[in-house]
C-alpha cells in the first residue's frame, strides 16, 4: 500500500530537555558568606544584597539557612547532617560568635524575618535546618546551645513567619539528648527567654501546639521524671508560674480520679464503708484539701440521682432519699464547723442554680440536720451572718 500523503510536510518531534544548572550547594554557601563579609556583618545591608543577588533560593533554601542561619549560626558551611563547619569560607558575624544575650541575637531574628517576608517559601527550609540543629545539640558547646535556645525563643516571640512549635519540641525528644540532660537545659533557657516577652498562657499555647503540654516530664532524664523534680528544677530556674501551673494540673487530675472512682461506687450502690475507704485513700495519696473533698462528695451524690423530667415531687423525694442514704459518708468528712458551713454553702448555691431543687433547700438542710451531718450551731451561724448572697 502506498503511504498516505501528509499535509504540512513532516513534523519533527523535538523533545524539550531540562537544562539544569549543576547542583552546587558549596558555591551557593560561599556566595552567601561573601555577602556577609562584604557588608562587614551589617544585617540591613546584607538583607539588601541578598535581595538583589542572583541566587537560586528555591533550590538551595536549606543551604541558605545553613549558610545564613548556619552562617548566621556557625559562620560557615556545614556538612549535611552535622553542624561542624566544613572547610570553605567563614565569617565572624554568626549567632554562635556573639554574646549569649538577647540584644546580640535579636537582630539576626529580625533579619531572618525580613528574608522570609520576601520569600515565604523559605519557611520550610528554616524548619528543616532548625530540626537538624536541634537533633544534633550535643555537637554544640553549652554556651552555643544557650544561644540556640535564645534564638529559638526569640523566633517564637517575634512570631517568626510561622515556625511551627512541633518542629522545635519534637526533635528534642531523642533519648540520648534527654538522657544527658542537654534537652532540659536547652528547654529551660528557651522558657526563660520566651517568658520575658510573653505570658505563661502563650507558653502553654505553643507547648500545646507542639504536642508537649501533656508530657512536660519527657524533657527530663528518666531517673528524674517526678513532680518533685519538676518543681525543684523550675523553681531553681526562677520559672515559678510554670511550677504552679504544673502542680495545679496534677491536682486537677487527682481530683478527677477521685470523682470518677466515687461516681462508679455510688452508681453501683457499693457498701458505704468501702466508699469511705476509697475517699480516705485518695485524700492520703493526693493530699486533697478537706474543703475540696466535701464539695466533690456532694456533687457526686447529686449527680447520681435519677431525676424525673417534670415531676417536682418525684425529684424532691429522690434528692432527700439520696441525702439519707449517703449521710454517713458526708458525716465522715464534715469534721468541723468550717466544713459543715462549706457543705451548707454548696447546697445553697446548687438549690439556687438548679430549678429541680429550687424549693428544696429547707428540706435538704432539715434532712442533713436530722442525720447529724450539720450541727445546730452551723445552721444558726449560717442564718445569722454566713449566708451566700445567692438565694
Tab-separated table of C-alpha atoms in Angstrom:
chain	number	residue	atom	x	y	z
A	1	UNK	CA	0.000	0.000	0.000
A	2	UNK	CA	1.121	3.487	-0.830
A	3	UNK	CA	1.929	5.831	2.074
A	4	UNK	CA	-0.778	8.435	2.581
A	5	UNK	CA	0.408	11.976	1.934
A	6	UNK	CA	0.526	14.257	4.969
A	7	UNK	CA	-0.445	17.886	4.958
A	8	UNK	CA	2.078	20.459	6.015
A	9	UNK	CA	5.248	18.484	5.477
A	10	UNK	CA	6.962	16.348	8.060
A	11	UNK	CA	6.760	17.287	11.695
A	12	UNK	CA	9.969	16.736	13.521
A	13	UNK	CA	9.366	15.915	17.156
A	14	UNK	CA	11.773	17.758	19.387
A	15	UNK	CA	11.970	16.779	22.995
A	16	UNK	CA	12.410	19.664	25.386
A	17	UNK	CA	15.382	18.957	27.526
A	18	UNK	CA	15.520	20.255	31.067
A	19	UNK	CA	18.729	22.156	31.122
A	20	UNK	CA	19.549	22.247	34.810
A	21	UNK	CA	22.337	24.200	36.399
A	22	UNK	CA	24.710	21.813	38.127
A	23	UNK	CA	23.802	21.308	41.759
A	24	UNK	CA	26.427	23.078	43.803
A	25	UNK	CA	25.433	23.996	47.347
A	26	UNK	CA	29.054	24.779	48.220
A	27	UNK	CA	29.306	27.590	45.681
A	28	UNK	CA	25.943	28.924	46.868
A	29	UNK	CA	27.076	28.877	50.507
A	30	UNK	CA	30.328	30.645	49.631
A	31	UNK	CA	28.374	33.342	47.802
A	32	UNK	CA	26.223	33.945	50.896
A	33	UNK	CA	29.291	34.015	53.182
A	34	UNK	CA	30.881	36.516	50.809
A	35	UNK	CA	27.861	38.823	51.141
A	36	UNK	CA	28.295	38.728	54.930
A	37	UNK	CA	31.994	39.520	54.629
A	38	UNK	CA	31.491	42.292	52.046
A	39	UNK	CA	28.978	44.060	54.283
A	40	UNK	CA	31.000	43.535	57.471
A	41	UNK	CA	28.091	41.801	59.185
A	42	UNK	CA	25.695	44.767	58.779
A	43	UNK	CA	22.398	42.885	58.608
A	44	UNK	CA	20.491	45.753	56.950
A	45	UNK	CA	22.970	45.811	54.065
A	46	UNK	CA	23.211	42.024	53.949
A	47	UNK	CA	19.417	41.757	53.585
A	48	UNK	CA	19.522	44.267	50.697
A	49	UNK	CA	22.416	42.493	48.962
A	50	UNK	CA	20.707	39.134	49.298
A	51	UNK	CA	17.547	40.701	47.886
A	52	UNK	CA	19.376	41.808	44.738
A	53	UNK	CA	21.759	38.841	44.425
A	54	UNK	CA	21.176	36.342	41.633
A	55	UNK	CA	20.856	33.353	43.932
A	56	UNK	CA	18.752	30.272	43.329
A	57	UNK	CA	16.824	30.209	46.625
A	58	UNK	CA	14.170	27.745	45.601
A	59	UNK	CA	16.845	25.163	45.016
A	60	UNK	CA	19.206	25.986	47.882
A	61	UNK	CA	16.840	27.035	50.654
A	62	UNK	CA	18.384	24.700	53.225
A	63	UNK	CA	21.870	25.709	52.196
A	64	UNK	CA	20.849	29.346	52.600
A	65	UNK	CA	19.869	28.818	56.240
A	66	UNK	CA	22.868	26.653	56.905
A	67	UNK	CA	24.978	29.310	55.284
A	68	UNK	CA	22.908	32.071	56.770
A	69	UNK	CA	21.338	30.519	59.719
A	70	UNK	CA	24.397	28.379	59.714
A	71	UNK	CA	26.319	31.260	58.514
A	72	UNK	CA	24.110	33.080	60.960
A	73	UNK	CA	24.802	30.254	63.406
A	74	UNK	CA	28.185	28.742	62.754
A	75	UNK	CA	29.530	31.320	60.367
A	76	UNK	CA	30.238	28.853	57.612
A	77	UNK	CA	29.024	25.889	55.636
A	78	UNK	CA	28.077	22.771	57.490
A	79	UNK	CA	28.374	19.253	56.205
A	80	UNK	CA	24.983	17.606	55.655
A	81	UNK	CA	23.729	16.083	58.876
A	82	UNK	CA	26.344	17.732	61.058
A	83	UNK	CA	26.802	21.185	62.449
A	84	UNK	CA	30.565	21.449	62.400
A	85	UNK	CA	31.689	23.855	59.695
A	86	UNK	CA	33.034	22.316	56.568
A	87	UNK	CA	36.116	23.832	55.027
A	88	UNK	CA	35.206	26.829	52.937
A	89	UNK	CA	34.736	30.462	53.763
A	90	UNK	CA	33.730	31.508	57.255
A	91	UNK	CA	32.603	34.813	58.676
A	92	UNK	CA	32.721	36.074	62.253
A	93	UNK	CA	29.196	37.560	62.355
A	94	UNK	CA	27.216	34.497	63.317
A	95	UNK	CA	24.951	33.896	66.285
A	96	UNK	CA	27.461	31.381	67.581
A	97	UNK	CA	30.145	34.064	67.658
A	98	UNK	CA	28.099	36.644	69.527
A	99	UNK	CA	27.259	37.038	73.198
A	100	UNK	CA	24.591	34.689	74.595
A	101	UNK	CA	22.281	37.645	75.149
A	102	UNK	CA	19.016	38.597	73.518
A	103	UNK	CA	20.222	42.031	72.390
A	104	UNK	CA	23.035	40.372	70.443
A	105	UNK	CA	20.774	37.720	68.876
A	106	UNK	CA	17.561	39.659	68.200
A	107	UNK	CA	18.935	41.493	65.104
A	108	UNK	CA	19.563	38.129	63.402
A	109	UNK	CA	15.992	37.043	64.146
A	110	UNK	CA	14.635	40.253	62.625
A	111	UNK	CA	16.936	39.837	59.633
A	112	UNK	CA	15.660	36.290	59.002
A	113	UNK	CA	12.113	37.620	59.426
A	114	UNK	CA	12.796	40.135	56.607
A	115	UNK	CA	14.161	37.470	54.295
A	116	UNK	CA	11.124	35.254	54.983
A	117	UNK	CA	8.670	38.064	54.291
A	118	UNK	CA	10.165	38.439	50.820
A	119	UNK	CA	10.446	34.723	50.246
A	120	UNK	CA	7.776	32.954	52.327
A	121	UNK	CA	8.530	29.604	50.670
A	122	UNK	CA	11.814	29.528	52.628
A	123	UNK	CA	9.974	28.818	55.911
A	124	UNK	CA	10.093	25.104	55.027
A	125	UNK	CA	13.881	25.332	54.781
A	126	UNK	CA	14.169	27.148	58.089
A	127	UNK	CA	12.110	24.320	59.615
A	128	UNK	CA	14.424	21.675	58.145
A	129	UNK	CA	17.542	23.404	59.363
A	130	UNK	CA	16.109	24.126	62.827
A	131	UNK	CA	15.111	20.486	63.169
A	132	UNK	CA	18.590	19.321	62.142
A	133	UNK	CA	20.260	21.666	64.608
A	134	UNK	CA	18.062	20.590	67.489
A	135	UNK	CA	18.629	16.926	66.752
A	136	UNK	CA	22.371	17.451	66.957
A	137	UNK	CA	22.520	19.661	70.038
A	138	UNK	CA	25.278	17.528	71.529
A	139	UNK	CA	27.656	18.738	68.801
A	140	UNK	CA	27.435	22.260	70.214
A	141	UNK	CA	29.140	23.533	73.318
A	142	UNK	CA	26.968	24.515	76.272
A	143	UNK	CA	27.365	28.213	75.560
A	144	UNK	CA	26.369	27.720	71.924
A	145	UNK	CA	23.307	25.710	72.953
A	146	UNK	CA	22.241	28.627	75.113
A	147	UNK	CA	22.485	30.936	72.072
A	148	UNK	CA	20.415	28.475	70.045
A	149	UNK	CA	17.795	28.411	72.816
A	150	UNK	CA	17.634	32.218	72.886
A	151	UNK	CA	17.411	32.339	69.094
A	152	UNK	CA	14.575	29.783	69.049
A	153	UNK	CA	12.640	31.550	71.820
A	154	UNK	CA	13.011	34.904	70.055
A	155	UNK	CA	11.845	33.327	66.812
A	156	UNK	CA	8.559	32.489	68.597
A	157	UNK	CA	8.369	35.843	70.391
A	158	UNK	CA	8.734	37.641	67.081
A	159	UNK	CA	6.154	35.272	65.526
A	160	UNK	CA	8.837	34.339	63.016
A	161	UNK	CA	6.721	33.802	59.897
A	162	UNK	CA	5.014	30.727	61.273
A	163	UNK	CA	7.836	28.491	62.522
A	164	UNK	CA	5.713	25.615	63.911
A	165	UNK	CA	6.255	24.558	67.560
A	166	UNK	CA	6.282	20.848	66.681
A	167	UNK	CA	9.452	21.484	64.640
A	168	UNK	CA	11.107	22.712	67.812
A	169	UNK	CA	9.823	20.418	70.536
A	170	UNK	CA	9.560	17.035	68.835
A	171	UNK	CA	13.179	16.703	67.578
A	172	UNK	CA	14.447	17.380	71.109
A	173	UNK	CA	12.969	14.139	72.395
A	174	UNK	CA	15.818	11.964	71.179
A	175	UNK	CA	16.611	9.553	74.010
A	176	UNK	CA	20.339	10.218	74.098
A	177	UNK	CA	19.841	14.019	74.229
A	178	UNK	CA	17.259	13.712	77.003
A	179	UNK	CA	19.366	11.237	78.993
A	180	UNK	CA	22.377	13.572	79.005
A	181	UNK	CA	20.280	16.419	80.410
A	182	UNK	CA	21.071	18.502	77.298
A	183	UNK	CA	17.394	18.876	76.430
A	184	UNK	CA	16.395	20.014	79.907
A	185	UNK	CA	18.985	22.775	79.980
A	186	UNK	CA	18.084	23.867	76.423
A	187	UNK	CA	14.366	23.958	77.197
A	188	UNK	CA	14.967	25.836	80.469
A	189	UNK	CA	16.897	28.563	78.614
A	190	UNK	CA	14.161	28.601	75.982
A	191	UNK	CA	11.356	29.011	78.577
A	192	UNK	CA	13.229	31.737	80.480
A	193	UNK	CA	13.859	33.739	77.329
A	194	UNK	CA	10.369	33.273	75.924
A	195	UNK	CA	8.694	34.353	79.170
A	196	UNK	CA	10.482	37.722	79.118
A	197	UNK	CA	8.117	38.937	76.372
A	198	UNK	CA	5.213	36.522	76.718
A	199	UNK	CA	2.772	35.243	79.309
A	200	UNK	CA	2.629	31.733	80.711
A	201	UNK	CA	-0.596	31.249	78.700
A	202	UNK	CA	1.365	31.993	75.500
A	203	UNK	CA	3.981	29.432	76.506
A	204	UNK	CA	1.318	26.807	77.270
A	205	UNK	CA	-0.293	27.557	73.891
A	206	UNK	CA	2.917	26.844	71.943
A	207	UNK	CA	3.583	23.758	74.078
A	208	UNK	CA	0.084	22.523	73.224
A	209	UNK	CA	0.680	23.129	69.523
A	210	UNK	CA	3.984	21.301	69.812
A	211	UNK	CA	2.091	18.382	71.447
A	212	UNK	CA	4.190	18.745	74.606
A	213	UNK	CA	1.870	20.301	77.163
A	214	UNK	CA	0.574	16.959	78.446
A	215	UNK	CA	4.030	15.460	78.986
A	216	UNK	CA	6.453	18.117	80.161
A	217	UNK	CA	8.294	15.464	82.162
A	218	UNK	CA	9.551	13.967	78.870
A	219	UNK	CA	12.178	16.734	78.818
A	220	UNK	CA	13.690	15.265	81.997
A	221	UNK	CA	16.147	12.333	82.096
A	222	UNK	CA	14.134	9.232	83.060
A	223	UNK	CA	15.614	9.000	86.571
A	224	UNK	CA	14.330	12.491	87.347
A	225	UNK	CA	10.814	12.169	85.969
A	226	UNK	CA	8.786	13.134	89.042
A	227	UNK	CA	6.543	16.005	90.027
A	228	UNK	CA	9.005	16.875	92.830
A	229	UNK	CA	11.983	17.029	90.455
A	230	UNK	CA	9.935	19.220	88.090
A	231	UNK	CA	9.011	21.667	90.852
A	232	UNK	CA	12.528	21.784	92.226
A	233	UNK	CA	14.190	22.313	88.837
A	234	UNK	CA	11.950	25.102	87.561
A	235	UNK	CA	11.745	26.853	90.937
A	236	UNK	CA	15.545	26.964	90.982
A	237	UNK	CA	15.482	28.278	87.403
A	238	UNK	CA	13.145	31.062	88.529
A	239	UNK	CA	10.132	29.905	86.471
A	240	UNK	CA	7.688	29.643	89.377
A	241	UNK	CA	4.487	30.214	87.301
A	242	UNK	CA	5.261	27.041	85.327
A	243	UNK	CA	5.695	25.113	88.592
A	244	UNK	CA	2.349	26.412	89.892
A	245	UNK	CA	0.681	25.579	86.582
A	246	UNK	CA	2.008	22.021	86.681
A	247	UNK	CA	1.025	21.463	90.315
A	248	UNK	CA	-2.486	22.739	89.611
A	249	UNK	CA	-2.739	20.380	86.640
A	250	UNK	CA	-1.617	17.365	88.693
A	251	UNK	CA	-4.071	18.367	91.422
A	252	UNK	CA	-6.955	18.588	88.933
A	253	UNK	CA	-6.105	15.156	87.536
A	254	UNK	CA	-6.157	13.670	91.058
A	255	UNK	CA	-9.483	15.326	91.887
A	256	UNK	CA	-10.914	13.936	88.677
A	257	UNK	CA	-9.634	10.444	89.503
A	258	UNK	CA	-11.342	10.545	92.890
A	259	UNK	CA	-14.549	11.836	91.341
A	260	UNK	CA	-14.554	9.025	88.761
A	261	UNK	CA	-13.946	6.314	91.374
A	262	UNK	CA	-16.724	7.704	93.602
A	263	UNK	CA	-19.192	8.095	90.766
A	264	UNK	CA	-18.798	4.409	89.899
A	265	UNK	CA	-19.171	3.270	93.510
A	266	UNK	CA	-22.246	5.398	94.210
A	267	UNK	CA	-23.918	4.324	90.970
A	268	UNK	CA	-23.281	0.686	91.921
A	269	UNK	CA	-24.518	1.354	95.470
A	270	UNK	CA	-21.291	-0.012	96.936
A	271	UNK	CA	-21.251	-0.548	100.678
A	272	UNK	CA	-20.775	2.794	102.429
A	273	UNK	CA	-17.749	1.662	104.457
A	274	UNK	CA	-15.953	0.759	101.224
A	275	UNK	CA	-16.760	4.164	99.714
A	276	UNK	CA	-15.386	5.895	102.828
A	277	UNK	CA	-12.154	3.879	102.460
A	278	UNK	CA	-11.841	4.903	98.807
A	279	UNK	CA	-12.150	8.585	99.696
A	280	UNK	CA	-9.635	8.273	102.548
A	281	UNK	CA	-7.141	6.574	100.236
A	282	UNK	CA	-7.442	9.314	97.576
A	283	UNK	CA	-7.183	12.077	100.174
A	284	UNK	CA	-3.990	10.485	101.500
A	285	UNK	CA	-2.368	9.813	98.108
A	286	UNK	CA	-3.191	13.176	96.572
A	287	UNK	CA	-3.071	15.340	99.727
A	288	UNK	CA	-6.514	16.687	98.826
A	289	UNK	CA	-7.808	19.555	100.985
A	290	UNK	CA	-10.885	18.791	103.137
A	291	UNK	CA	-12.952	21.543	101.541
A	292	UNK	CA	-12.497	20.075	98.037
A	293	UNK	CA	-13.439	16.629	99.330
A	294	UNK	CA	-16.720	17.861	100.862
A	295	UNK	CA	-17.641	19.686	97.630
A	296	UNK	CA	-16.898	16.640	95.474
A	297	UNK	CA	-18.881	14.311	97.745
A	298	UNK	CA	-21.960	16.485	97.405
A	299	UNK	CA	-21.587	16.827	93.609
A	300	UNK	CA	-21.138	13.118	93.056
A	301	UNK	CA	-24.106	12.259	95.291
A	302	UNK	CA	-26.410	14.661	93.482
A	303	UNK	CA	-25.154	13.695	90.003
A	304	UNK	CA	-26.089	10.088	90.761
A	305	UNK	CA	-29.771	10.864	91.412
A	306	UNK	CA	-32.178	9.617	88.716
A	307	UNK	CA	-34.064	12.848	88.092
A	308	UNK	CA	-37.525	12.836	86.556
A	309	UNK	CA	-38.141	15.311	83.734
A	310	UNK	CA	-41.169	17.193	85.064
A	311	UNK	CA	-42.371	15.792	88.349
A	312	UNK	CA	-41.233	18.106	91.190
A	313	UNK	CA	-42.448	15.767	93.917
A	314	UNK	CA	-40.552	12.786	92.493
A	315	UNK	CA	-37.382	14.907	92.250
A	316	UNK	CA	-37.792	16.101	95.821
A	317	UNK	CA	-38.239	12.533	97.089
A	318	UNK	CA	-35.246	11.269	95.085
A	319	UNK	CA	-32.953	14.059	96.372
A	320	UNK	CA	-33.977	13.550	100.017
A	321	UNK	CA	-33.610	9.781	99.677
A	322	UNK	CA	-30.059	10.279	98.351
A	323	UNK	CA	-29.168	12.562	101.277
A	324	UNK	CA	-30.452	9.985	103.733
A	325	UNK	CA	-28.665	7.074	102.032
A	326	UNK	CA	-25.236	8.755	101.954
A	327	UNK	CA	-25.434	10.906	105.099
A	328	UNK	CA	-22.804	8.785	106.851
A	329	UNK	CA	-20.357	9.463	104.002
A	330	UNK	CA	-20.837	13.225	104.381
A	331	UNK	CA	-20.615	12.915	108.130
A	332	UNK	CA	-17.248	11.159	107.951
A	333	UNK	CA	-15.648	14.077	106.124
A	334	UNK	CA	-17.549	17.074	107.564
A	335	UNK	CA	-15.344	17.017	110.632
A	336	UNK	CA	-15.532	20.677	111.684
A	337	UNK	CA	-17.929	23.612	111.824
A	338	UNK	CA	-15.996	25.195	108.949
A	339	UNK	CA	-16.536	22.153	106.712
A	340	UNK	CA	-20.205	21.884	107.667
A	341	UNK	CA	-20.579	25.519	106.628
A	342	UNK	CA	-18.859	24.764	103.302
A	343	UNK	CA	-21.365	21.981	102.679
A	344	UNK	CA	-24.250	24.306	103.531
A	345	UNK	CA	-22.986	26.899	101.016
A	346	UNK	CA	-22.584	24.192	98.406
A	347	UNK	CA	-26.204	23.042	98.934
A	348	UNK	CA	-27.456	26.623	98.925
A	349	UNK	CA	-25.782	27.520	95.636
A	350	UNK	CA	-26.985	24.324	93.978
A	351	UNK	CA	-30.567	24.867	95.136
A	352	UNK	CA	-30.330	28.423	93.804
A	353	UNK	CA	-28.935	27.461	90.389
A	354	UNK	CA	-30.784	24.206	89.698
A	355	UNK	CA	-34.514	24.611	89.021
A	356	UNK	CA	-35.192	20.993	90.040
A	357	UNK	CA	-34.001	21.757	93.582
A	358	UNK	CA	-35.080	25.373	93.882
A	359	UNK	CA	-37.757	24.860	96.550
A	360	UNK	CA	-35.913	22.053	98.310
A	361	UNK	CA	-33.292	23.972	100.268
A	362	UNK	CA	-35.093	23.995	103.651
A	363	UNK	CA	-35.945	20.304	103.361
A	364	UNK	CA	-32.394	19.264	102.454
A	365	UNK	CA	-30.959	21.309	105.331
A	366	UNK	CA	-33.526	19.761	107.662
A	367	UNK	CA	-32.555	16.272	106.490
A	368	UNK	CA	-28.821	16.970	106.906
A	369	UNK	CA	-29.541	18.254	110.406
A	370	UNK	CA	-31.647	15.196	111.278
A	371	UNK	CA	-28.853	12.895	110.053
A	372	UNK	CA	-26.334	14.758	112.247
A	373	UNK	CA	-24.321	15.974	109.271
A	374	UNK	CA	-24.979	19.622	110.189
A	375	UNK	CA	-24.915	20.800	113.797
A	376	UNK	CA	-27.438	23.300	115.105
A	377	UNK	CA	-24.658	25.869	115.651
A	378	UNK	CA	-23.661	25.675	111.987
A	379	UNK	CA	-27.204	26.292	110.771
A	380	UNK	CA	-27.639	29.211	113.184
A	381	UNK	CA	-24.267	30.722	112.261
A	382	UNK	CA	-25.185	30.436	108.575
A	383	UNK	CA	-28.566	32.042	109.254
A	384	UNK	CA	-27.129	34.968	111.219
A	385	UNK	CA	-24.182	36.029	109.149
A	386	UNK	CA	-22.889	33.280	106.932
A	387	UNK	CA	-25.262	33.480	104.022
A	388	UNK	CA	-24.014	33.487	100.493
A	389	UNK	CA	-25.835	36.243	98.512
A	390	UNK	CA	-27.110	33.619	96.044
A	391	UNK	CA	-30.701	32.828	97.049
